[in-house]
Tab-separated table of C-alpha atoms and ligand atoms in Angstrom:
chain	number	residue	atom	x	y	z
A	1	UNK	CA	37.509	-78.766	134.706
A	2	UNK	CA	36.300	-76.361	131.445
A	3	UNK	CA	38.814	-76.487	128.942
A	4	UNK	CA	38.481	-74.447	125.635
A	5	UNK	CA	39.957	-76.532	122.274
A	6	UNK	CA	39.482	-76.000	118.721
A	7	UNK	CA	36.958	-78.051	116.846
A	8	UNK	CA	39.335	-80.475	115.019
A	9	UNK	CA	40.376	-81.450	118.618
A	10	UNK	CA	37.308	-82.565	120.136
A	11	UNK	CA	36.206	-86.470	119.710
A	12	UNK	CA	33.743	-88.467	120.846
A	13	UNK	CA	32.596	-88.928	124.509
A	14	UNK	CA	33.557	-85.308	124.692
A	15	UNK	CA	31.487	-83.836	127.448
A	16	UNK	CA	30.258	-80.683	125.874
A	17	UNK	CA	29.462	-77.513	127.970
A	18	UNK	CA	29.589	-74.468	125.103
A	19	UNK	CA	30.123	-73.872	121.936
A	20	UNK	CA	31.365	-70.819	120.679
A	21	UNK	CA	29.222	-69.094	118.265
A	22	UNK	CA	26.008	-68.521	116.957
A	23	UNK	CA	25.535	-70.464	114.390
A	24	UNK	CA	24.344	-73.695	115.784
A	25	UNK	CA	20.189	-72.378	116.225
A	26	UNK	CA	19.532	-76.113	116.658
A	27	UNK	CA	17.685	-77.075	120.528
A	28	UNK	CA	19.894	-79.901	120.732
A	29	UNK	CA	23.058	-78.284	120.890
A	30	UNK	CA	21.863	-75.610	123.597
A	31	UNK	CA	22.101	-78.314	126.230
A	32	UNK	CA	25.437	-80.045	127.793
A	33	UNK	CA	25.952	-83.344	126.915
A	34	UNK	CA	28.364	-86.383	125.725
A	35	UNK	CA	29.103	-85.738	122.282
A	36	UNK	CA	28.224	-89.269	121.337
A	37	UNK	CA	27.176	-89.568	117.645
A	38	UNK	CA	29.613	-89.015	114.900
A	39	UNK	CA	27.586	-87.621	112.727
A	40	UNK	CA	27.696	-85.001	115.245
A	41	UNK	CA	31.050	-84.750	115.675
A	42	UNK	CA	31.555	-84.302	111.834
A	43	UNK	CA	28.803	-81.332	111.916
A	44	UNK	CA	30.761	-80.003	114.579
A	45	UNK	CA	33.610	-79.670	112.634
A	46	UNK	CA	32.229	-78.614	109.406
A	47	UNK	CA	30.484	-75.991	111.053
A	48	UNK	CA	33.420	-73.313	111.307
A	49	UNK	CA	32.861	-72.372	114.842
A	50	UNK	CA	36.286	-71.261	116.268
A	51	UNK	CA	36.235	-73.314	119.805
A	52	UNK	CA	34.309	-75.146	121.970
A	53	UNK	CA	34.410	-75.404	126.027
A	54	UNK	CA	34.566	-79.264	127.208
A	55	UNK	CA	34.187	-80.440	131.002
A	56	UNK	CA	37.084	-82.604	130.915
A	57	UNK	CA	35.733	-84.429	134.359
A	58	UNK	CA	32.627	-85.060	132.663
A	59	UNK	CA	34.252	-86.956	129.285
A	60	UNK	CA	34.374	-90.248	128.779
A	61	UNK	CA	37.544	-90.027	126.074
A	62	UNK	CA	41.087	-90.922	126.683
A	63	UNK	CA	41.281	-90.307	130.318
A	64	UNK	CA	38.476	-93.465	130.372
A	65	UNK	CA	40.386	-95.481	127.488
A	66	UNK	CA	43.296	-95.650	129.326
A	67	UNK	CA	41.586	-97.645	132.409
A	68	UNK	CA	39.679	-99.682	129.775
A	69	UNK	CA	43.469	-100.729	128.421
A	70	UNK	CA	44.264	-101.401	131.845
A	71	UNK	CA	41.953	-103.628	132.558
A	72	UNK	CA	42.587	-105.454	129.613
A	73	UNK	CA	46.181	-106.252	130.152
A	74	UNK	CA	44.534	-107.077	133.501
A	75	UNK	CA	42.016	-109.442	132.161
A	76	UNK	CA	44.922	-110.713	129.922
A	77	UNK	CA	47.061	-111.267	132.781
A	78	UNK	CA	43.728	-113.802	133.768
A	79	UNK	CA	44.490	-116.141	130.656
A	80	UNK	CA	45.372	-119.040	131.935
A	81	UNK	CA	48.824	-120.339	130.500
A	82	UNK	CA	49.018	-121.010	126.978
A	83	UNK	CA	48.188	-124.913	126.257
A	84	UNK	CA	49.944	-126.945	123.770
A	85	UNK	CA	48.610	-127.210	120.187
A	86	UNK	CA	45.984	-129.825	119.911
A	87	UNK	CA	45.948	-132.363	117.582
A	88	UNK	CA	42.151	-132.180	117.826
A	89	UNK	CA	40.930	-133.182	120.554
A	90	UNK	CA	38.949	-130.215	121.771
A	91	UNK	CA	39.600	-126.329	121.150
A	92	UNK	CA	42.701	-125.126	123.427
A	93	UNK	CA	44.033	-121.768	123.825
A	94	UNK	CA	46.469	-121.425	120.925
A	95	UNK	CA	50.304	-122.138	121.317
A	96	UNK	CA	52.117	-121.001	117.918
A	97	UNK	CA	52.945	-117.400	117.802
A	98	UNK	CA	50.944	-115.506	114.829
A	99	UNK	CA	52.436	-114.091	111.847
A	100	UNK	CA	53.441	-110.814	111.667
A	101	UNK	CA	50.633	-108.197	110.561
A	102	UNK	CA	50.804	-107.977	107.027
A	103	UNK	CA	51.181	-104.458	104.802
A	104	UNK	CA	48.032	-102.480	104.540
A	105	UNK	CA	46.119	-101.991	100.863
A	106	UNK	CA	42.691	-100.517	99.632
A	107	UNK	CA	39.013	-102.183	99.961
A	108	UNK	CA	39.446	-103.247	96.527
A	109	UNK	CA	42.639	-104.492	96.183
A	110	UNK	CA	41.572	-106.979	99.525
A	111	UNK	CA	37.887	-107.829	98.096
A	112	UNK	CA	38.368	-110.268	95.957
A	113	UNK	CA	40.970	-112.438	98.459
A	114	UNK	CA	38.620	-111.674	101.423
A	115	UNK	CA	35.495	-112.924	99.270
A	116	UNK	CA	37.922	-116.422	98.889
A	117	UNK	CA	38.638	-116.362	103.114
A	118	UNK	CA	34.904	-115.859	103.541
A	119	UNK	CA	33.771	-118.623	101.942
A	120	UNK	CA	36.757	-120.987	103.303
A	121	UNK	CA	35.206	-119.932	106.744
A	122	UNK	CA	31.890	-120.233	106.135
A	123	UNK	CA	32.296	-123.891	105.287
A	124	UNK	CA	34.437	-124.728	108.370
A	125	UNK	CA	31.983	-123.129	110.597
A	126	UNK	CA	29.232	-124.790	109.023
A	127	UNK	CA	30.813	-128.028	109.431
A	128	UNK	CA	32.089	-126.858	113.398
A	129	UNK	CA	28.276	-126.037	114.079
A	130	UNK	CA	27.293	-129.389	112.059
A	131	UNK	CA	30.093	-131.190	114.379
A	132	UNK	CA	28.950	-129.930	117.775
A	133	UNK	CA	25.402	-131.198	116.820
A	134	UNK	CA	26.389	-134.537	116.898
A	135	UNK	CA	28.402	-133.871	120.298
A	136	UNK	CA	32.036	-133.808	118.286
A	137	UNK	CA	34.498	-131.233	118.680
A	138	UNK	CA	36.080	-129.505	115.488
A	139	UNK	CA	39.712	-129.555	115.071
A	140	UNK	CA	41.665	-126.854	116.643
A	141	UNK	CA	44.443	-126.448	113.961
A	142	UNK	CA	41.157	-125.944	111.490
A	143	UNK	CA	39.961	-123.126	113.682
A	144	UNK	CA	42.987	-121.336	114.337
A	145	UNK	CA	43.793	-121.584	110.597
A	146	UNK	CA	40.406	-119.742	110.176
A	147	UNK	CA	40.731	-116.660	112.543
A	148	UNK	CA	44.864	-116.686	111.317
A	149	UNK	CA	43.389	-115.565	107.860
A	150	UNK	CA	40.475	-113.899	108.860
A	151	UNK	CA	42.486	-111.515	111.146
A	152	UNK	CA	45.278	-111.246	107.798
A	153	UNK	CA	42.455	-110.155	105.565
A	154	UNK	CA	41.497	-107.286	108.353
A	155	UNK	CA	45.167	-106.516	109.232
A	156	UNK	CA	45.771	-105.433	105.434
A	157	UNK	CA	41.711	-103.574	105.122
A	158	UNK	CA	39.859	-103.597	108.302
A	159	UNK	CA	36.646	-103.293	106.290
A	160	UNK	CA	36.899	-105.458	103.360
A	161	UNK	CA	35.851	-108.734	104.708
A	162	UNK	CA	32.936	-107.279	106.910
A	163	UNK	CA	31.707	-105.158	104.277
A	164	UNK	CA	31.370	-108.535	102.567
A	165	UNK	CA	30.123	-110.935	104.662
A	166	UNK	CA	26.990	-108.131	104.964
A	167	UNK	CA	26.005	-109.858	101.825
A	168	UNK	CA	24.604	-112.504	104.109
A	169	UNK	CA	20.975	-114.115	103.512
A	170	UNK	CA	19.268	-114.789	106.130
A	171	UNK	CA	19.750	-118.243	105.671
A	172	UNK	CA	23.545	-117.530	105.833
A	173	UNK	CA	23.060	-115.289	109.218
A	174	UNK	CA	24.814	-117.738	111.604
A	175	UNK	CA	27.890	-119.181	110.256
A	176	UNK	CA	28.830	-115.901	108.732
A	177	UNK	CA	27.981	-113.815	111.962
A	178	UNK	CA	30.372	-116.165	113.285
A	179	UNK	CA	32.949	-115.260	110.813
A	180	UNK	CA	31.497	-111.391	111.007
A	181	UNK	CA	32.039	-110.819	114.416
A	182	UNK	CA	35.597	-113.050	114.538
A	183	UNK	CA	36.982	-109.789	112.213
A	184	UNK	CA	35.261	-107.334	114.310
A	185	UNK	CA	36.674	-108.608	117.149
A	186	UNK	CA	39.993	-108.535	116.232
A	187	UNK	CA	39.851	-105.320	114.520
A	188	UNK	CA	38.433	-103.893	118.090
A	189	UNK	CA	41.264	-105.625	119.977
A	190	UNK	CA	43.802	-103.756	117.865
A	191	UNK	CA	41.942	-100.341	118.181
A	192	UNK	CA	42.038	-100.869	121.994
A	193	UNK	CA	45.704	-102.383	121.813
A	194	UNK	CA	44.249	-105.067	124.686
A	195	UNK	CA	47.340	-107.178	124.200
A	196	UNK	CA	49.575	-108.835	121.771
A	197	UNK	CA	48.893	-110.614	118.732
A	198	UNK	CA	48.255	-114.367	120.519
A	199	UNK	CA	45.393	-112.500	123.016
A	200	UNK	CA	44.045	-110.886	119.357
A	201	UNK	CA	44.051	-114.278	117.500
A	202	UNK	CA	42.086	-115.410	120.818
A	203	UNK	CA	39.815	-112.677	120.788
A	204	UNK	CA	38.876	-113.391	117.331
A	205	UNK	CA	38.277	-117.581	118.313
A	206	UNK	CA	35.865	-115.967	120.969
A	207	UNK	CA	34.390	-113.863	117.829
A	208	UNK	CA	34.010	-117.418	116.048
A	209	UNK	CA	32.827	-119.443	118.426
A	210	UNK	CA	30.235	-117.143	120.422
A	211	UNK	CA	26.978	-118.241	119.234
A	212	UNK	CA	27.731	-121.977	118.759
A	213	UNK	CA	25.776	-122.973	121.782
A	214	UNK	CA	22.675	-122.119	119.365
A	215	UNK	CA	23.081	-125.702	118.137
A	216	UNK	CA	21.166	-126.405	120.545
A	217	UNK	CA	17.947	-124.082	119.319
A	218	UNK	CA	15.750	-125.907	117.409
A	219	UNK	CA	15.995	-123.958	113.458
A	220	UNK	CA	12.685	-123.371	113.240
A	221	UNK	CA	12.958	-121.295	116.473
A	222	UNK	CA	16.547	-119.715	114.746
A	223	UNK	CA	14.861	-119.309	111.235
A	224	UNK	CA	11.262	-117.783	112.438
A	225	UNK	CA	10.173	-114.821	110.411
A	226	UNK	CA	7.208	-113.713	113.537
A	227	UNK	CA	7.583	-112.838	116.679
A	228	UNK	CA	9.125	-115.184	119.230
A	229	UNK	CA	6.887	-116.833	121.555
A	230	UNK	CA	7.514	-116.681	125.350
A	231	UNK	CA	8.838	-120.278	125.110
A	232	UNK	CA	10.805	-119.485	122.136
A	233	UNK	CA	12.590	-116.530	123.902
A	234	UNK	CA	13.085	-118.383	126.697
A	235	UNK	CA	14.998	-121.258	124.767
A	236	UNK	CA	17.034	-118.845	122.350
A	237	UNK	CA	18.328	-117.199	126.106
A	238	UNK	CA	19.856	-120.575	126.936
A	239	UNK	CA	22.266	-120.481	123.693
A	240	UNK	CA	25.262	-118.843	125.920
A	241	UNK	CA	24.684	-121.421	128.612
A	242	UNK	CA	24.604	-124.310	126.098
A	243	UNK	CA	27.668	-122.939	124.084
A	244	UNK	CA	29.703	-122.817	127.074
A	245	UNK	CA	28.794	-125.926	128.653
A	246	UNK	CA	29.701	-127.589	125.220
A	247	UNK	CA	33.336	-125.483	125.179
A	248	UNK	CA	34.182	-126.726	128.333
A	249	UNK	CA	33.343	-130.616	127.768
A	250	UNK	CA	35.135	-130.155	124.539
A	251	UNK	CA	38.131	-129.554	126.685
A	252	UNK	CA	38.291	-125.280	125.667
A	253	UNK	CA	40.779	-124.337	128.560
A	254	UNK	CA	40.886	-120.207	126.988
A	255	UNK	CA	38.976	-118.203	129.610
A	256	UNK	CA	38.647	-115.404	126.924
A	257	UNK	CA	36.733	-117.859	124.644
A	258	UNK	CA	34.743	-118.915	127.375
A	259	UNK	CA	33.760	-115.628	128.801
A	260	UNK	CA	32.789	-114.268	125.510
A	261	UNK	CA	30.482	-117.121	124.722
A	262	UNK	CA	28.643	-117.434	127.986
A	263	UNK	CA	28.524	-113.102	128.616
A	264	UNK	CA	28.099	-111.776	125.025
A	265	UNK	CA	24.023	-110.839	125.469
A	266	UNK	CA	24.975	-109.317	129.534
A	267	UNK	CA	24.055	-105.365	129.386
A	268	UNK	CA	25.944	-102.549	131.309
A	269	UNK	CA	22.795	-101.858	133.186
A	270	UNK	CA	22.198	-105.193	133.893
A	271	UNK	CA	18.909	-106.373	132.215
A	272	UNK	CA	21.205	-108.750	129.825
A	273	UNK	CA	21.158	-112.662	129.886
A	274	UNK	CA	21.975	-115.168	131.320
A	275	UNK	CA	23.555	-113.991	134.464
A	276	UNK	CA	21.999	-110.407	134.399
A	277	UNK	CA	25.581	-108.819	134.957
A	278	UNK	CA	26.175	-105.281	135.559
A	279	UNK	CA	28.995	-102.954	134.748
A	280	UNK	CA	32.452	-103.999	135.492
A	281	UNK	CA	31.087	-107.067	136.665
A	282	UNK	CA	31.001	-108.200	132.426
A	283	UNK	CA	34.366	-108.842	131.852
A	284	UNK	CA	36.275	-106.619	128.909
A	285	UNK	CA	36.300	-109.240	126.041
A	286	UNK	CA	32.861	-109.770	127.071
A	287	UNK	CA	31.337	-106.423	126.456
A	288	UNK	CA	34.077	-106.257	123.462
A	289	UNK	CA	31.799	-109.209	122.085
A	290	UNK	CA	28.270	-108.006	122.907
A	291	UNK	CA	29.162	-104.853	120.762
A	292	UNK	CA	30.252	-107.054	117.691
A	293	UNK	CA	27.735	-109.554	117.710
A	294	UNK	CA	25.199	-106.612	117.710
A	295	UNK	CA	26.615	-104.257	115.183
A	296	UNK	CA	27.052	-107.247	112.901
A	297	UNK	CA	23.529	-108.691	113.402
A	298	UNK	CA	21.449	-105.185	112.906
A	299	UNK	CA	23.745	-104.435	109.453
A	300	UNK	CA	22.726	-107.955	108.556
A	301	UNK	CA	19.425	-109.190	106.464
A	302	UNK	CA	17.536	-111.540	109.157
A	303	UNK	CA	14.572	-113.811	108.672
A	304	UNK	CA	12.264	-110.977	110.375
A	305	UNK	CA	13.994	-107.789	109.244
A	306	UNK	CA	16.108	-105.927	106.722
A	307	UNK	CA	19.542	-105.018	107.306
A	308	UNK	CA	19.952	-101.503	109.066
A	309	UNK	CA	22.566	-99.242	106.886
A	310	UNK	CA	26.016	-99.219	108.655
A	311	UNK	CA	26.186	-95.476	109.778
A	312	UNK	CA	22.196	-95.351	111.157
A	313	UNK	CA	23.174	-98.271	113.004
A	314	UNK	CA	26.226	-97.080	114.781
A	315	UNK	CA	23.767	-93.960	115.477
A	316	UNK	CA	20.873	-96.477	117.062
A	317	UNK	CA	23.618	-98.061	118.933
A	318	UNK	CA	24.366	-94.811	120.611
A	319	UNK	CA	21.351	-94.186	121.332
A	320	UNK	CA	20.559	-97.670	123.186
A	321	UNK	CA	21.120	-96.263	126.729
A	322	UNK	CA	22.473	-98.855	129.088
A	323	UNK	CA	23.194	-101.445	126.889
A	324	UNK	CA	27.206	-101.192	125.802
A	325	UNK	CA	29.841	-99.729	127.435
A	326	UNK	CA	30.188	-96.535	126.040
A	327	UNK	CA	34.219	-96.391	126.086
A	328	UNK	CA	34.636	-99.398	124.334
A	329	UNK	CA	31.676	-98.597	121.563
A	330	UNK	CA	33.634	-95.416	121.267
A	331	UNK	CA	36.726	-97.318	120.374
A	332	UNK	CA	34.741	-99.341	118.148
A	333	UNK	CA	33.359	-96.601	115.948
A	334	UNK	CA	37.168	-95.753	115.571
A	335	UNK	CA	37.595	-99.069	114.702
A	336	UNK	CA	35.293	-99.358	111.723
A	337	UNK	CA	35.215	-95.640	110.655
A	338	UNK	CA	32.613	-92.863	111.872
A	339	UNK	CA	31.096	-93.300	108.672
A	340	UNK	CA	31.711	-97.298	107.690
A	341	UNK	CA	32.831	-98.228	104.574
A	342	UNK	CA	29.151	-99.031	102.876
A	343	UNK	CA	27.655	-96.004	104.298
A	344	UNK	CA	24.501	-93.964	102.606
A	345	UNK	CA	25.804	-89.572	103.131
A	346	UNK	CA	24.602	-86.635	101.383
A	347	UNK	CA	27.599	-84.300	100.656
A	348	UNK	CA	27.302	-80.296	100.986
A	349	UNK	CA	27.198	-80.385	97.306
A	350	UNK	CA	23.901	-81.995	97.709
A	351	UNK	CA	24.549	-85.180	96.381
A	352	UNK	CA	23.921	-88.799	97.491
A	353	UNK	CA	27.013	-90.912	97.967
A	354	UNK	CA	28.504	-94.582	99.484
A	355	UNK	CA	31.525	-94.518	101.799
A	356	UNK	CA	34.089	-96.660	99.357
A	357	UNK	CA	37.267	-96.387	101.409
A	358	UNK	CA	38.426	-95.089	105.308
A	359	UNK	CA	40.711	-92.183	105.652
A	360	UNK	CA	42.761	-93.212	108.784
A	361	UNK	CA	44.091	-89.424	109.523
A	362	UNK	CA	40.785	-88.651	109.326
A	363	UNK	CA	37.466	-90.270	109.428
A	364	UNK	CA	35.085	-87.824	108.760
A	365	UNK	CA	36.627	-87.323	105.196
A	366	UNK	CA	36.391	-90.995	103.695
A	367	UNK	CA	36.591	-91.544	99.997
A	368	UNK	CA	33.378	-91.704	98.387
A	369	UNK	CA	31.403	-93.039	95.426
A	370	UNK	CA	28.711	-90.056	93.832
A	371	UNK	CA	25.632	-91.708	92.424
A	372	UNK	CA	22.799	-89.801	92.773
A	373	UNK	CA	21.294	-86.191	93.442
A	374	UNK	CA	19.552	-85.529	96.123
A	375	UNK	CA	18.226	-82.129	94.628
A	376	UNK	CA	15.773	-84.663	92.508
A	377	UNK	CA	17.836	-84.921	89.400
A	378	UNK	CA	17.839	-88.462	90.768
A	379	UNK	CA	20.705	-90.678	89.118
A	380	UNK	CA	23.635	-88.930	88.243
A	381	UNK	CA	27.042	-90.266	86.692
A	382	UNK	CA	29.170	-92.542	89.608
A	383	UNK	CA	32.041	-90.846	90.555
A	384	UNK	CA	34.482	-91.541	93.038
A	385	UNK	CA	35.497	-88.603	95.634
A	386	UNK	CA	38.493	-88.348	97.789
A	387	UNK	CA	36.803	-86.152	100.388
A	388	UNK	CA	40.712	-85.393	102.309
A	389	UNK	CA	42.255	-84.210	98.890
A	390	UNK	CA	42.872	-80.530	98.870
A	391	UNK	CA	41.895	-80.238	95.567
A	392	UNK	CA	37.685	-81.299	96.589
A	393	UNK	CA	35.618	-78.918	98.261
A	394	UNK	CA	33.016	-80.943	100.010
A	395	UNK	CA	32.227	-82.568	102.282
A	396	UNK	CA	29.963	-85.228	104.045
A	397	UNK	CA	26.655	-83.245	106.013
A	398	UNK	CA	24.555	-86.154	106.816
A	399	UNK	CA	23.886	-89.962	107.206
A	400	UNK	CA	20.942	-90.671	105.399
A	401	UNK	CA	18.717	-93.780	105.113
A	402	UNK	CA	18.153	-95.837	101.856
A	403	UNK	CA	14.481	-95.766	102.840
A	404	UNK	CA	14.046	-92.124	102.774
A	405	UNK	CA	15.194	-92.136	99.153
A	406	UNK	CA	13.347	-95.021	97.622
A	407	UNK	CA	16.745	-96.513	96.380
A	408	UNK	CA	15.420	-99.658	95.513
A	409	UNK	CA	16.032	-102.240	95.095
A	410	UNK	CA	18.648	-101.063	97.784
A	411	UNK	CA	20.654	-104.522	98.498
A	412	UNK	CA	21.434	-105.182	94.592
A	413	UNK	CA	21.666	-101.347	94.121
A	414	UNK	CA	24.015	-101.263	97.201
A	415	UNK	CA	26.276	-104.546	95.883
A	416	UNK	CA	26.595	-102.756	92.417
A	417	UNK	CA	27.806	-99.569	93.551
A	418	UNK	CA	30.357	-100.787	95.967
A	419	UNK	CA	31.256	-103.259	93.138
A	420	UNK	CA	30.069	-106.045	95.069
A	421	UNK	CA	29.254	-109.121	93.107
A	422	UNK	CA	26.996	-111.150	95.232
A	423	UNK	CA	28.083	-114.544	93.495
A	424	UNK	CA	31.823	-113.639	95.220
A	425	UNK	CA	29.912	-114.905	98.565
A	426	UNK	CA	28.323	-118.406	98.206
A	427	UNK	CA	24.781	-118.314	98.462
A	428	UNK	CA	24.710	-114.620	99.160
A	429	UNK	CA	22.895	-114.492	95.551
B	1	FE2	FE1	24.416	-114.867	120.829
């Protein structure tokens, strides 16, 4: 069914048929289509055309989120019975209720704590992945303490801590993926409202725990700079197998952790590992996970690549046809902001700029940080923008890519301007 709304009201996984108008000359926008990339969506709404006809039927936006909810309290209603709190003797479904959420402040009023949190769970999941190695399990009460803060830290700034742990060598990558992905996860779960708190705090022990089963990868395979061999592939594919086999001898009885770990690399169209699952057959915390461990590891320096900037790669991921469920990736992008906190825009007023801090009521209008002209003045005087105030007249027109401006050296550049001190992250230096 066509149905005409104003721009302000359409989101993503819109299903665009027209657009009222004449201004938009561009080929792309002569077509129908899923209005899938925010970038997109914010030209849409910058672009003062009065309305624009959607095919409701054809959407994939609300009228989808709602069954994806559903299924979660369904999949929820799968968790096995709570067990009783371990006393360390493998890693059980937690029992004690969580905290309540905590009051929400600013990026940097949480840095500084979530730099402290980082670095607390970087050395437990060092010494979890260090454990499991020698066959040992690590002790429950340590990991729940670990996602308990983690999911604090991301309850009072959803993008402090992962802003953060982006700092990440490549050295770093896998315990603080681990600890990346944990606050993604939990950030998604409370986008999609899948459940209470308890199924949240168990989301985010799914986040943590996903990739240990690449203990069992030899590091030279984990650390290579070239291209993997067909022998090396082959043995990095068995790290969901492994990490679930290990889970379930270490007495894990949380079907949420389990299915995370073993599902996390399935795709929707079914050309994912290990059991080349397709669509509904990946269970929802599943293809929650494959969407956090990805976003995470392309925004992350690797031993073969540089880290993708946080916008482009929400764009790529958009792009990757058949590989996420596009509901839930829709939610997710809600989750972390259109335009991520760490972003590269240009602004109308033709000036280069890093996304410092999320406008909830609306994302397309972030505060920014000014550094730089794009009109080839080149640096300019930092300044810090509040795109929603009524009193600035700009706005953001474009992602751009550090590359495409020479900003380098980008990483340090990028640290300094979102007053980042490397040294807050050990061994992110
Ligand atoms: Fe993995």
């Amino acid at each position: 069914m066509l149905k005409r709304i104003a721009p302000d009201e359409v989101r993503l996984g819109h299903f665009i048929h027209a657009i009222d108008g004449s201004w938009l000359s561009h080929p792309f926008w002569k077509t129908k289509f899923v209005l899938a990339d925010p970038a997109d969506l914010a030209a849409l709404r910058a672009s003062g055309v009065e309305a624009v006809l959607i095919d409701e039927a054809r959407s994939v936006v609300e009228t989808e989120m709602r069954p994806a909810a559903t299924s979660a309290s369904q999949d929820a209603s799968r968790v096995p019975k709570q067990a009783p709190a371990s006393s360390g003797d493998g890693l059980r479904a937690p029992s004690v209720a969580p905290a309540p959420l905590p009051q929400s402040c600013s990026v940097a009023e949480e840095v500084a704590r979530a730099a402290q949190i980082v670095n607390r769970s970087k050395r437990v999941v060092m010494q979890m992945f260090s454990q499991a190695r020698l066959g040992k399990v690590v002790e429950t009460a340590r990991v729940l303490s670990v996602v308990d803060e983690i999911s604090s830290s991301v309850a009072r700034n959803s993008s402090a801590l992962v802003t953060l742990a982006r700092l990440k060598t490549a050295d770093d990558y896998t315990y603080l993926h681990s600890v990346a992905v944990c606050a993604l996860m939990v950030n998604l779960a409370r986008q999609l409202r899948v459940g209470d708190e308890s199924l949240v705090r168990e989301l985010g022990v799914a986040g943590l725990l996903h990739d240990i089963g690449k203990v069992g990868i030899p590091r030279q395979v984990l650390n290579k700079t070239g291209r993997l061999s067909d022998e090396e592939f082959a043995l990095m594919r068995e790290h969901p197998g492994h990490g679930h086999r290990l889970l379930r001898e270490a007495g894990t009885e949380s079907e949420v952790v389990l299915d995370v770990c073993l599902h996390h690399h399935e795709r929707i169209d079914g050309r994912g590992y290990p059991d080349r699952l397709s669509g509904d057959a990946i269970g929802l915390f599943a293809r929650m996970g494959a969407i956090c461990d990805v976003y995470d590891a392309v925004t992350s320096e690797r031993a073969y690549k540089t880290a993708w900037d946080a916008g482009d790669s929400l764009a790529r991921m958009l792009k990757w046809e058949g590989h996420f469920d596009p509901t839930i990736l829709h939610a997710f992008i809600r989750s972390i902001g259109v335009y991520p906190v760490g972003t590269l825009v240009r602004l109308r007023s033709d000036r280069l700029a890093l996304v410092l801090e999320l406008n909830p009521d609306d994302l397309t209008r972030p505060v920014v940080r000014v550094f730089h002209s794009a009109a080839g003045a080149g640096r300019i005087p930092v300044q810090d923008v509040d795109l929603a105030s009524s009193s600035v007249d700009d706005s953001i027109v474009s992602r751009e890519r550090p590359r495409d401006w020479k900003l380098v050296p980008w990483k340090a550049r990028w640290s300094a301007l979102m007053g980042l001190d490397p040294d807050l992250v050990d061994g992110a230096a």
